[in-house]
JSON list of C-alpha atoms in Angstrom, two decimals:
[
{"chain": "A", "resi": 26, "resn": "UNK", "atom": "CA", "xyz": [-9.40, -43.84, 22.14]},
{"chain": "A", "resi": 27, "resn": "UNK", "atom": "CA", "xyz": [-7.16, -43.03, 25.21]},
{"chain": "A", "resi": 28, "resn": "UNK", "atom": "CA", "xyz": [-7.15, -46.79, 25.67]},
{"chain": "A", "resi": 29, "resn": "UNK", "atom": "CA", "xyz": [-5.85, -47.31, 21.91]},
{"chain": "A", "resi": 30, "resn": "UNK", "atom": "CA", "xyz": [-3.11, -44.85, 22.56]},
{"chain": "A", "resi": 31, "resn": "UNK", "atom": "CA", "xyz": [-2.10, -46.36, 25.84]},
{"chain": "A", "resi": 32, "resn": "UNK", "atom": "CA", "xyz": [-2.21, -50.02, 24.22]},
{"chain": "A", "resi": 33, "resn": "UNK", "atom": "CA", "xyz": [0.27, -48.83, 21.41]},
{"chain": "A", "resi": 34, "resn": "UNK", "atom": "CA", "xyz": [2.38, -47.25, 24.35]},
{"chain": "A", "resi": 35, "resn": "UNK", "atom": "CA", "xyz": [2.83, -50.83, 25.90]},
{"chain": "A", "resi": 36, "resn": "UNK", "atom": "CA", "xyz": [3.16, -52.54, 22.58]},
{"chain": "A", "resi": 37, "resn": "UNK", "atom": "CA", "xyz": [5.96, -50.04, 21.44]},
{"chain": "A", "resi": 38, "resn": "UNK", "atom": "CA", "xyz": [4.05, -48.93, 18.64]},
{"chain": "A", "resi": 39, "resn": "UNK", "atom": "CA", "xyz": [4.31, -45.19, 17.60]},
{"chain": "A", "resi": 40, "resn": "UNK", "atom": "CA", "xyz": [1.24, -43.14, 17.43]},
{"chain": "A", "resi": 41, "resn": "UNK", "atom": "CA", "xyz": [1.18, -42.54, 13.88]},
{"chain": "A", "resi": 42, "resn": "UNK", "atom": "CA", "xyz": [-1.14, -39.61, 14.12]},
{"chain": "A", "resi": 43, "resn": "UNK", "atom": "CA", "xyz": [1.15, -37.76, 16.66]},
{"chain": "A", "resi": 44, "resn": "UNK", "atom": "CA", "xyz": [4.20, -38.61, 14.54]},
{"chain": "A", "resi": 45, "resn": "UNK", "atom": "CA", "xyz": [2.21, -36.94, 11.49]},
{"chain": "A", "resi": 46, "resn": "UNK", "atom": "CA", "xyz": [1.30, -33.81, 13.68]},
{"chain": "A", "resi": 47, "resn": "UNK", "atom": "CA", "xyz": [5.00, -33.53, 14.78]},
{"chain": "A", "resi": 48, "resn": "UNK", "atom": "CA", "xyz": [6.44, -33.87, 11.35]},
{"chain": "A", "resi": 49, "resn": "UNK", "atom": "CA", "xyz": [3.92, -31.07, 9.85]},
{"chain": "A", "resi": 50, "resn": "UNK", "atom": "CA", "xyz": [4.82, -28.90, 12.66]},
{"chain": "A", "resi": 51, "resn": "UNK", "atom": "CA", "xyz": [8.35, -29.08, 12.01]},
{"chain": "A", "resi": 52, "resn": "UNK", "atom": "CA", "xyz": [7.72, -28.29, 8.22]},
{"chain": "A", "resi": 53, "resn": "UNK", "atom": "CA", "xyz": [5.98, -25.23, 9.26]},
{"chain": "A", "resi": 54, "resn": "UNK", "atom": "CA", "xyz": [8.69, -24.18, 11.69]},
{"chain": "A", "resi": 55, "resn": "UNK", "atom": "CA", "xyz": [11.22, -24.28, 8.55]},
{"chain": "A", "resi": 56, "resn": "UNK", "atom": "CA", "xyz": [8.71, -22.47, 6.55]},
{"chain": "A", "resi": 57, "resn": "UNK", "atom": "CA", "xyz": [8.59, -20.13, 8.93]},
{"chain": "A", "resi": 58, "resn": "UNK", "atom": "CA", "xyz": [12.53, -19.60, 8.70]},
{"chain": "A", "resi": 59, "resn": "UNK", "atom": "CA", "xyz": [11.88, -19.30, 4.80]},
{"chain": "A", "resi": 60, "resn": "UNK", "atom": "CA", "xyz": [12.98, -23.07, 3.91]},
{"chain": "A", "resi": 61, "resn": "UNK", "atom": "CA", "xyz": [11.70, -23.29, 0.16]},
{"chain": "A", "resi": 62, "resn": "UNK", "atom": "CA", "xyz": [11.95, -27.09, 0.42]},
{"chain": "A", "resi": 63, "resn": "UNK", "atom": "CA", "xyz": [9.94, -27.37, 3.50]},
{"chain": "A", "resi": 64, "resn": "UNK", "atom": "CA", "xyz": [7.37, -25.23, 1.69]},
{"chain": "A", "resi": 65, "resn": "UNK", "atom": "CA", "xyz": [7.50, -27.68, -1.27]},
{"chain": "A", "resi": 66, "resn": "UNK", "atom": "CA", "xyz": [6.82, -30.58, 0.84]},
{"chain": "A", "resi": 67, "resn": "UNK", "atom": "CA", "xyz": [4.12, -28.70, 2.70]},
{"chain": "A", "resi": 68, "resn": "UNK", "atom": "CA", "xyz": [2.58, -28.02, -0.76]},
{"chain": "A", "resi": 69, "resn": "UNK", "atom": "CA", "xyz": [2.85, -31.50, -1.61]},
{"chain": "A", "resi": 70, "resn": "UNK", "atom": "CA", "xyz": [1.30, -32.64, 1.45]},
{"chain": "A", "resi": 71, "resn": "UNK", "atom": "CA", "xyz": [-1.75, -30.35, 1.65]},
{"chain": "A", "resi": 72, "resn": "UNK", "atom": "CA", "xyz": [-2.39, -28.92, -1.89]},
{"chain": "A", "resi": 73, "resn": "UNK", "atom": "CA", "xyz": [-5.25, -31.73, -2.97]},
{"chain": "A", "resi": 74, "resn": "UNK", "atom": "CA", "xyz": [-6.83, -31.35, 0.63]},
{"chain": "A", "resi": 75, "resn": "UNK", "atom": "CA", "xyz": [-7.25, -27.68, 0.62]},
{"chain": "A", "resi": 76, "resn": "UNK", "atom": "CA", "xyz": [-8.30, -27.45, -3.06]},
{"chain": "A", "resi": 77, "resn": "UNK", "atom": "CA", "xyz": [-11.10, -29.94, -2.59]},
{"chain": "A", "resi": 78, "resn": "UNK", "atom": "CA", "xyz": [-12.29, -27.91, 0.50]},
{"chain": "A", "resi": 79, "resn": "UNK", "atom": "CA", "xyz": [-12.06, -24.57, -1.58]},
{"chain": "A", "resi": 80, "resn": "UNK", "atom": "CA", "xyz": [-13.82, -26.48, -4.75]},
{"chain": "A", "resi": 81, "resn": "UNK", "atom": "CA", "xyz": [-16.87, -27.55, -2.56]},
{"chain": "A", "resi": 82, "resn": "UNK", "atom": "CA", "xyz": [-17.19, -23.73, -1.63]},
{"chain": "A", "resi": 83, "resn": "UNK", "atom": "CA", "xyz": [-16.68, -22.11, -5.05]},
{"chain": "A", "resi": 84, "resn": "UNK", "atom": "CA", "xyz": [-17.77, -24.92, -7.53]},
{"chain": "A", "resi": 85, "resn": "UNK", "atom": "CA", "xyz": [-15.12, -23.34, -10.16]},
{"chain": "A", "resi": 86, "resn": "UNK", "atom": "CA", "xyz": [-12.35, -25.52, -10.70]},
{"chain": "A", "resi": 87, "resn": "UNK", "atom": "CA", "xyz": [-10.40, -22.59, -12.11]},
{"chain": "A", "resi": 88, "resn": "UNK", "atom": "CA", "xyz": [-11.19, -20.11, -9.62]},
{"chain": "A", "resi": 89, "resn": "UNK", "atom": "CA", "xyz": [-10.62, -22.96, -7.00]},
{"chain": "A", "resi": 90, "resn": "UNK", "atom": "CA", "xyz": [-7.04, -23.49, -8.10]},
{"chain": "A", "resi": 91, "resn": "UNK", "atom": "CA", "xyz": [-6.13, -19.84, -7.94]},
{"chain": "A", "resi": 92, "resn": "UNK", "atom": "CA", "xyz": [-7.49, -19.43, -4.49]},
{"chain": "A", "resi": 93, "resn": "UNK", "atom": "CA", "xyz": [-5.67, -22.48, -3.61]},
{"chain": "A", "resi": 94, "resn": "UNK", "atom": "CA", "xyz": [-2.72, -21.06, -4.90]},
{"chain": "A", "resi": 95, "resn": "UNK", "atom": "CA", "xyz": [-3.19, -17.63, -2.85]},
{"chain": "A", "resi": 96, "resn": "UNK", "atom": "CA", "xyz": [-3.77, -20.17, 0.37]},
{"chain": "A", "resi": 97, "resn": "UNK", "atom": "CA", "xyz": [-0.46, -21.25, -0.07]},
{"chain": "A", "resi": 98, "resn": "UNK", "atom": "CA", "xyz": [1.13, -17.69, -0.40]},
{"chain": "A", "resi": 99, "resn": "UNK", "atom": "CA", "xyz": [-0.80, -16.82, 3.11]},
{"chain": "A", "resi": 100, "resn": "UNK", "atom": "CA", "xyz": [0.76, -20.36, 4.39]},
{"chain": "A", "resi": 101, "resn": "UNK", "atom": "CA", "xyz": [4.28, -18.98, 3.38]},
{"chain": "A", "resi": 102, "resn": "UNK", "atom": "CA", "xyz": [3.60, -15.42, 4.68]},
{"chain": "A", "resi": 103, "resn": "UNK", "atom": "CA", "xyz": [2.11, -16.15, 8.07]},
{"chain": "A", "resi": 104, "resn": "UNK", "atom": "CA", "xyz": [3.85, -19.33, 8.91]},
{"chain": "A", "resi": 105, "resn": "UNK", "atom": "CA", "xyz": [5.64, -17.84, 11.80]},
{"chain": "A", "resi": 106, "resn": "UNK", "atom": "CA", "xyz": [2.06, -17.05, 13.36]},
{"chain": "A", "resi": 107, "resn": "UNK", "atom": "CA", "xyz": [1.23, -20.81, 13.49]},
{"chain": "A", "resi": 108, "resn": "UNK", "atom": "CA", "xyz": [1.09, -22.21, 17.22]},
{"chain": "A", "resi": 109, "resn": "UNK", "atom": "CA", "xyz": [0.72, -25.77, 17.52]},
{"chain": "A", "resi": 110, "resn": "UNK", "atom": "CA", "xyz": [-1.08, -25.54, 20.89]},
{"chain": "A", "resi": 111, "resn": "UNK", "atom": "CA", "xyz": [-3.99, -24.30, 18.93]},
{"chain": "A", "resi": 112, "resn": "UNK", "atom": "CA", "xyz": [-4.39, -27.30, 16.66]},
{"chain": "A", "resi": 113, "resn": "UNK", "atom": "CA", "xyz": [-2.71, -29.12, 13.94]},
{"chain": "A", "resi": 114, "resn": "UNK", "atom": "CA", "xyz": [-1.09, -27.61, 10.92]},
{"chain": "A", "resi": 115, "resn": "UNK", "atom": "CA", "xyz": [-3.94, -29.39, 8.64]},
{"chain": "A", "resi": 116, "resn": "UNK", "atom": "CA", "xyz": [-6.59, -27.83, 10.49]},
{"chain": "A", "resi": 117, "resn": "UNK", "atom": "CA", "xyz": [-5.00, -24.42, 10.24]},
{"chain": "A", "resi": 118, "resn": "UNK", "atom": "CA", "xyz": [-4.31, -24.50, 6.94]},
{"chain": "A", "resi": 119, "resn": "UNK", "atom": "CA", "xyz": [-7.82, -25.68, 5.99]},
{"chain": "A", "resi": 120, "resn": "UNK", "atom": "CA", "xyz": [-9.13, -22.81, 8.04]},
{"chain": "A", "resi": 121, "resn": "UNK", "atom": "CA", "xyz": [-7.43, -20.53, 6.08]},
{"chain": "A", "resi": 122, "resn": "UNK", "atom": "CA", "xyz": [-8.31, -21.95, 3.00]},
{"chain": "A", "resi": 123, "resn": "UNK", "atom": "CA", "xyz": [-12.11, -21.76, 3.97]},
{"chain": "A", "resi": 124, "resn": "UNK", "atom": "CA", "xyz": [-11.93, -18.14, 4.75]},
{"chain": "A", "resi": 125, "resn": "UNK", "atom": "CA", "xyz": [-10.29, -17.53, 1.42]},
{"chain": "A", "resi": 126, "resn": "UNK", "atom": "CA", "xyz": [-13.01, -19.33, -0.32]},
{"chain": "A", "resi": 127, "resn": "UNK", "atom": "CA", "xyz": [-15.90, -17.75, 1.50]},
{"chain": "A", "resi": 128, "resn": "UNK", "atom": "CA", "xyz": [-14.17, -14.21, 0.98]},
{"chain": "A", "resi": 129, "resn": "UNK", "atom": "CA", "xyz": [-13.73, -14.78, -2.62]},
{"chain": "A", "resi": 130, "resn": "UNK", "atom": "CA", "xyz": [-17.58, -15.87, -3.01]},
{"chain": "A", "resi": 131, "resn": "UNK", "atom": "CA", "xyz": [-18.68, -12.64, -1.33]},
{"chain": "A", "resi": 132, "resn": "UNK", "atom": "CA", "xyz": [-16.32, -10.61, -3.31]},
{"chain": "A", "resi": 133, "resn": "UNK", "atom": "CA", "xyz": [-18.05, -12.06, -6.41]},
{"chain": "A", "resi": 134, "resn": "UNK", "atom": "CA", "xyz": [-21.30, -11.29, -5.26]},
{"chain": "A", "resi": 135, "resn": "UNK", "atom": "CA", "xyz": [-20.51, -7.86, -4.37]},
{"chain": "A", "resi": 136, "resn": "UNK", "atom": "CA", "xyz": [-19.23, -7.18, -7.67]},
{"chain": "A", "resi": 137, "resn": "UNK", "atom": "CA", "xyz": [-22.19, -8.44, -9.15]},
{"chain": "A", "resi": 138, "resn": "UNK", "atom": "CA", "xyz": [-24.41, -6.26, -6.98]},
{"chain": "A", "resi": 139, "resn": "UNK", "atom": "CA", "xyz": [-22.37, -3.40, -7.64]},
{"chain": "A", "resi": 140, "resn": "UNK", "atom": "CA", "xyz": [-22.48, -3.66, -11.26]},
{"chain": "A", "resi": 141, "resn": "UNK", "atom": "CA", "xyz": [-26.20, -4.10, -11.19]},
{"chain": "A", "resi": 142, "resn": "UNK", "atom": "CA", "xyz": [-26.65, -1.05, -9.10]},
{"chain": "A", "resi": 143, "resn": "UNK", "atom": "CA", "xyz": [-24.39, 0.99, -11.65]},
{"chain": "A", "resi": 144, "resn": "UNK", "atom": "CA", "xyz": [-26.10, -0.18, -14.53]},
{"chain": "A", "resi": 145, "resn": "UNK", "atom": "CA", "xyz": [-29.47, 0.78, -12.83]},
{"chain": "A", "resi": 146, "resn": "UNK", "atom": "CA", "xyz": [-28.46, 4.32, -11.70]},
{"chain": "A", "resi": 147, "resn": "UNK", "atom": "CA", "xyz": [-26.21, 5.02, -14.96]},
{"chain": "A", "resi": 148, "resn": "UNK", "atom": "CA", "xyz": [-23.99, 7.52, -12.74]},
{"chain": "A", "resi": 149, "resn": "UNK", "atom": "CA", "xyz": [-20.72, 7.77, -13.86]},
{"chain": "A", "resi": 150, "resn": "UNK", "atom": "CA", "xyz": [-17.93, 9.46, -11.97]},
{"chain": "A", "resi": 151, "resn": "UNK", "atom": "CA", "xyz": [-15.30, 10.19, -14.45]},
{"chain": "A", "resi": 152, "resn": "UNK", "atom": "CA", "xyz": [-12.54, 11.22, -11.78]},
{"chain": "A", "resi": 153, "resn": "UNK", "atom": "CA", "xyz": [-12.93, 8.10, -10.32]},
{"chain": "A", "resi": 154, "resn": "UNK", "atom": "CA", "xyz": [-12.84, 6.31, -13.19]},
{"chain": "A", "resi": 155, "resn": "UNK", "atom": "CA", "xyz": [-9.56, 7.78, -14.51]},
{"chain": "A", "resi": 156, "resn": "UNK", "atom": "CA", "xyz": [-8.02, 7.21, -11.07]},
{"chain": "A", "resi": 157, "resn": "UNK", "atom": "CA", "xyz": [-8.76, 3.22, -11.05]},
{"chain": "A", "resi": 158, "resn": "UNK", "atom": "CA", "xyz": [-7.58, 3.03, -14.69]},
{"chain": "A", "resi": 159, "resn": "UNK", "atom": "CA", "xyz": [-4.21, 4.93, -13.87]},
{"chain": "A", "resi": 160, "resn": "UNK", "atom": "CA", "xyz": [-3.91, 2.78, -10.75]},
{"chain": "A", "resi": 161, "resn": "UNK", "atom": "CA", "xyz": [-4.58, -0.51, -12.85]},
{"chain": "A", "resi": 162, "resn": "UNK", "atom": "CA", "xyz": [-2.26, 0.33, -15.43]},
{"chain": "A", "resi": 163, "resn": "UNK", "atom": "CA", "xyz": [0.50, 1.02, -12.99]},
{"chain": "A", "resi": 164, "resn": "UNK", "atom": "CA", "xyz": [-0.09, -2.40, -11.36]},
{"chain": "A", "resi": 165, "resn": "UNK", "atom": "CA", "xyz": [-0.02, -3.90, -14.66]},
{"chain": "A", "resi": 166, "resn": "UNK", "atom": "CA", "xyz": [3.30, -2.56, -15.53]},
{"chain": "A", "resi": 167, "resn": "UNK", "atom": "CA", "xyz": [4.96, -3.40, -12.06]},
{"chain": "A", "resi": 168, "resn": "UNK", "atom": "CA", "xyz": [3.57, -7.20, -12.49]},
{"chain": "A", "resi": 169, "resn": "UNK", "atom": "CA", "xyz": [4.86, -7.13, -16.30]},
{"chain": "A", "resi": 170, "resn": "UNK", "atom": "CA", "xyz": [8.35, -5.76, -14.93]},
{"chain": "A", "resi": 171, "resn": "UNK", "atom": "CA", "xyz": [8.23, -8.87, -12.16]},
{"chain": "A", "resi": 172, "resn": "UNK", "atom": "CA", "xyz": [7.19, -11.24, -14.85]},
{"chain": "A", "resi": 173, "resn": "UNK", "atom": "CA", "xyz": [10.19, -10.69, -16.85]},
{"chain": "A", "resi": 174, "resn": "UNK", "atom": "CA", "xyz": [12.25, -11.97, -13.62]},
{"chain": "A", "resi": 175, "resn": "UNK", "atom": "CA", "xyz": [10.90, -15.50, -14.00]},
{"chain": "A", "resi": 176, "resn": "UNK", "atom": "CA", "xyz": [12.38, -18.15, -15.69]},
{"chain": "A", "resi": 177, "resn": "UNK", "atom": "CA", "xyz": [10.87, -18.65, -19.21]},
{"chain": "A", "resi": 178, "resn": "UNK", "atom": "CA", "xyz": [9.32, -21.92, -17.81]},
{"chain": "A", "resi": 179, "resn": "UNK", "atom": "CA", "xyz": [7.71, -20.38, -14.89]},
{"chain": "A", "resi": 180, "resn": "UNK", "atom": "CA", "xyz": [6.73, -17.27, -17.00]},
{"chain": "A", "resi": 181, "resn": "UNK", "atom": "CA", "xyz": [4.97, -19.69, -19.74]},
{"chain": "A", "resi": 182, "resn": "UNK", "atom": "CA", "xyz": [3.20, -21.42, -16.92]},
{"chain": "A", "resi": 183, "resn": "UNK", "atom": "CA", "xyz": [2.27, -18.69, -15.10]},
{"chain": "A", "resi": 184, "resn": "UNK", "atom": "CA", "xyz": [0.82, -16.85, -18.23]},
{"chain": "A", "resi": 185, "resn": "UNK", "atom": "CA", "xyz": [-1.26, -19.92, -19.33]},
{"chain": "A", "resi": 186, "resn": "UNK", "atom": "CA", "xyz": [-2.53, -20.26, -15.60]},
{"chain": "A", "resi": 187, "resn": "UNK", "atom": "CA", "xyz": [-3.44, -16.83, -14.93]},
{"chain": "A", "resi": 188, "resn": "UNK", "atom": "CA", "xyz": [-3.56, -14.82, -17.53]},
{"chain": "A", "resi": 189, "resn": "UNK", "atom": "CA", "xyz": [-5.07, -17.14, -20.14]},
{"chain": "A", "resi": 190, "resn": "UNK", "atom": "CA", "xyz": [-7.42, -18.94, -17.95]},
{"chain": "A", "resi": 191, "resn": "UNK", "atom": "CA", "xyz": [-6.32, -22.72, -18.29]},
{"chain": "A", "resi": 192, "resn": "UNK", "atom": "CA", "xyz": [-6.49, -25.25, -15.44]},
{"chain": "A", "resi": 193, "resn": "UNK", "atom": "CA", "xyz": [-3.19, -27.05, -14.18]},
{"chain": "A", "resi": 194, "resn": "UNK", "atom": "CA", "xyz": [-4.12, -29.90, -16.05]},
{"chain": "A", "resi": 195, "resn": "UNK", "atom": "CA", "xyz": [-4.66, -28.18, -19.29]},
{"chain": "A", "resi": 196, "resn": "UNK", "atom": "CA", "xyz": [-1.51, -26.20, -18.84]},
{"chain": "A", "resi": 197, "resn": "UNK", "atom": "CA", "xyz": [0.40, -29.51, -18.28]},
{"chain": "A", "resi": 198, "resn": "UNK", "atom": "CA", "xyz": [-1.17, -30.97, -21.70]},
{"chain": "A", "resi": 199, "resn": "UNK", "atom": "CA", "xyz": [-0.23, -27.80, -23.75]},
{"chain": "A", "resi": 200, "resn": "UNK", "atom": "CA", "xyz": [3.17, -27.78, -22.42]},
{"chain": "A", "resi": 201, "resn": "UNK", "atom": "CA", "xyz": [3.36, -31.65, -22.61]},
{"chain": "A", "resi": 202, "resn": "UNK", "atom": "CA", "xyz": [4.76, -31.41, -19.29]},
{"chain": "A", "resi": 203, "resn": "UNK", "atom": "CA", "xyz": [3.89, -33.68, -16.06]},
{"chain": "A", "resi": 204, "resn": "UNK", "atom": "CA", "xyz": [1.37, -32.14, -14.05]},
{"chain": "A", "resi": 205, "resn": "UNK", "atom": "CA", "xyz": [3.70, -32.22, -11.01]},
{"chain": "A", "resi": 206, "resn": "UNK", "atom": "CA", "xyz": [6.41, -30.40, -12.86]},
{"chain": "A", "resi": 207, "resn": "UNK", "atom": "CA", "xyz": [3.68, -27.59, -13.91]},
{"chain": "A", "resi": 208, "resn": "UNK", "atom": "CA", "xyz": [2.63, -27.39, -9.98]},
{"chain": "A", "resi": 209, "resn": "UNK", "atom": "CA", "xyz": [6.18, -26.90, -8.94]},
{"chain": "A", "resi": 210, "resn": "UNK", "atom": "CA", "xyz": [7.12, -24.02, -11.69]},
{"chain": "A", "resi": 211, "resn": "UNK", "atom": "CA", "xyz": [3.78, -22.14, -10.78]},
{"chain": "A", "resi": 212, "resn": "UNK", "atom": "CA", "xyz": [4.58, -22.55, -6.99]},
{"chain": "A", "resi": 213, "resn": "UNK", "atom": "CA", "xyz": [8.11, -21.14, -7.40]},
{"chain": "A", "resi": 214, "resn": "UNK", "atom": "CA", "xyz": [6.97, -18.64, -9.85]},
{"chain": "A", "resi": 215, "resn": "UNK", "atom": "CA", "xyz": [4.41, -17.30, -7.49]},
{"chain": "A", "resi": 216, "resn": "UNK", "atom": "CA", "xyz": [7.14, -17.01, -4.66]},
{"chain": "A", "resi": 217, "resn": "UNK", "atom": "CA", "xyz": [9.31, -15.08, -6.94]},
{"chain": "A", "resi": 218, "resn": "UNK", "atom": "CA", "xyz": [6.56, -12.79, -8.19]},
{"chain": "A", "resi": 219, "resn": "UNK", "atom": "CA", "xyz": [5.62, -12.14, -4.42]},
{"chain": "A", "resi": 220, "resn": "UNK", "atom": "CA", "xyz": [9.12, -11.20, -3.48]},
{"chain": "A", "resi": 221, "resn": "UNK", "atom": "CA", "xyz": [9.57, -8.84, -6.71]},
{"chain": "A", "resi": 222, "resn": "UNK", "atom": "CA", "xyz": [6.04, -7.02, -5.87]},
{"chain": "A", "resi": 223, "resn": "UNK", "atom": "CA", "xyz": [7.26, -6.66, -2.25]},
{"chain": "A", "resi": 224, "resn": "UNK", "atom": "CA", "xyz": [4.40, -8.55, -0.47]},
{"chain": "A", "resi": 225, "resn": "UNK", "atom": "CA", "xyz": [5.60, -8.63, 3.02]},
{"chain": "A", "resi": 226, "resn": "UNK", "atom": "CA", "xyz": [6.08, -12.00, 4.48]}
]
């Protein structure tokens, strides 16, 4: 390995892996400064690999697409915490993706277990139920208000993907739009929703 690098150095050929890592680190630095174009490039660079990893953990394409979007929101919010001495941008992103996927699986299992216990015990807690419903309705109203800040195309794409459960491919077919364009609309829409809902970077 080291011999190959030394040979490249002697021959004047660049170490492509080092060049790529340097480019990824530069992208992450720009993302940390709020550069949306850099974020779009990072998305294009890593989306397929992250989705593949999440899908292997979750085995559910629709939920895997949703978790993939959550991973990119995490990357956007926490870009300033990336330190190149701890590893590459790719390995850092994949670690976040794996953690997110595992958390989602555990959460789903916890929900199933909780519902099973409630069904077995048949113990209702009226106050908690009303409180949860009020909180849920408030959150829904807040999300609806923020959806109104999106462009019509972004709102249409987000609605199909996240409220009607269509996959990205199905959304592209329904809207007769290239898949890449749909992904861009969804990514930009999620950024705008995050800002509207006051999610801290």
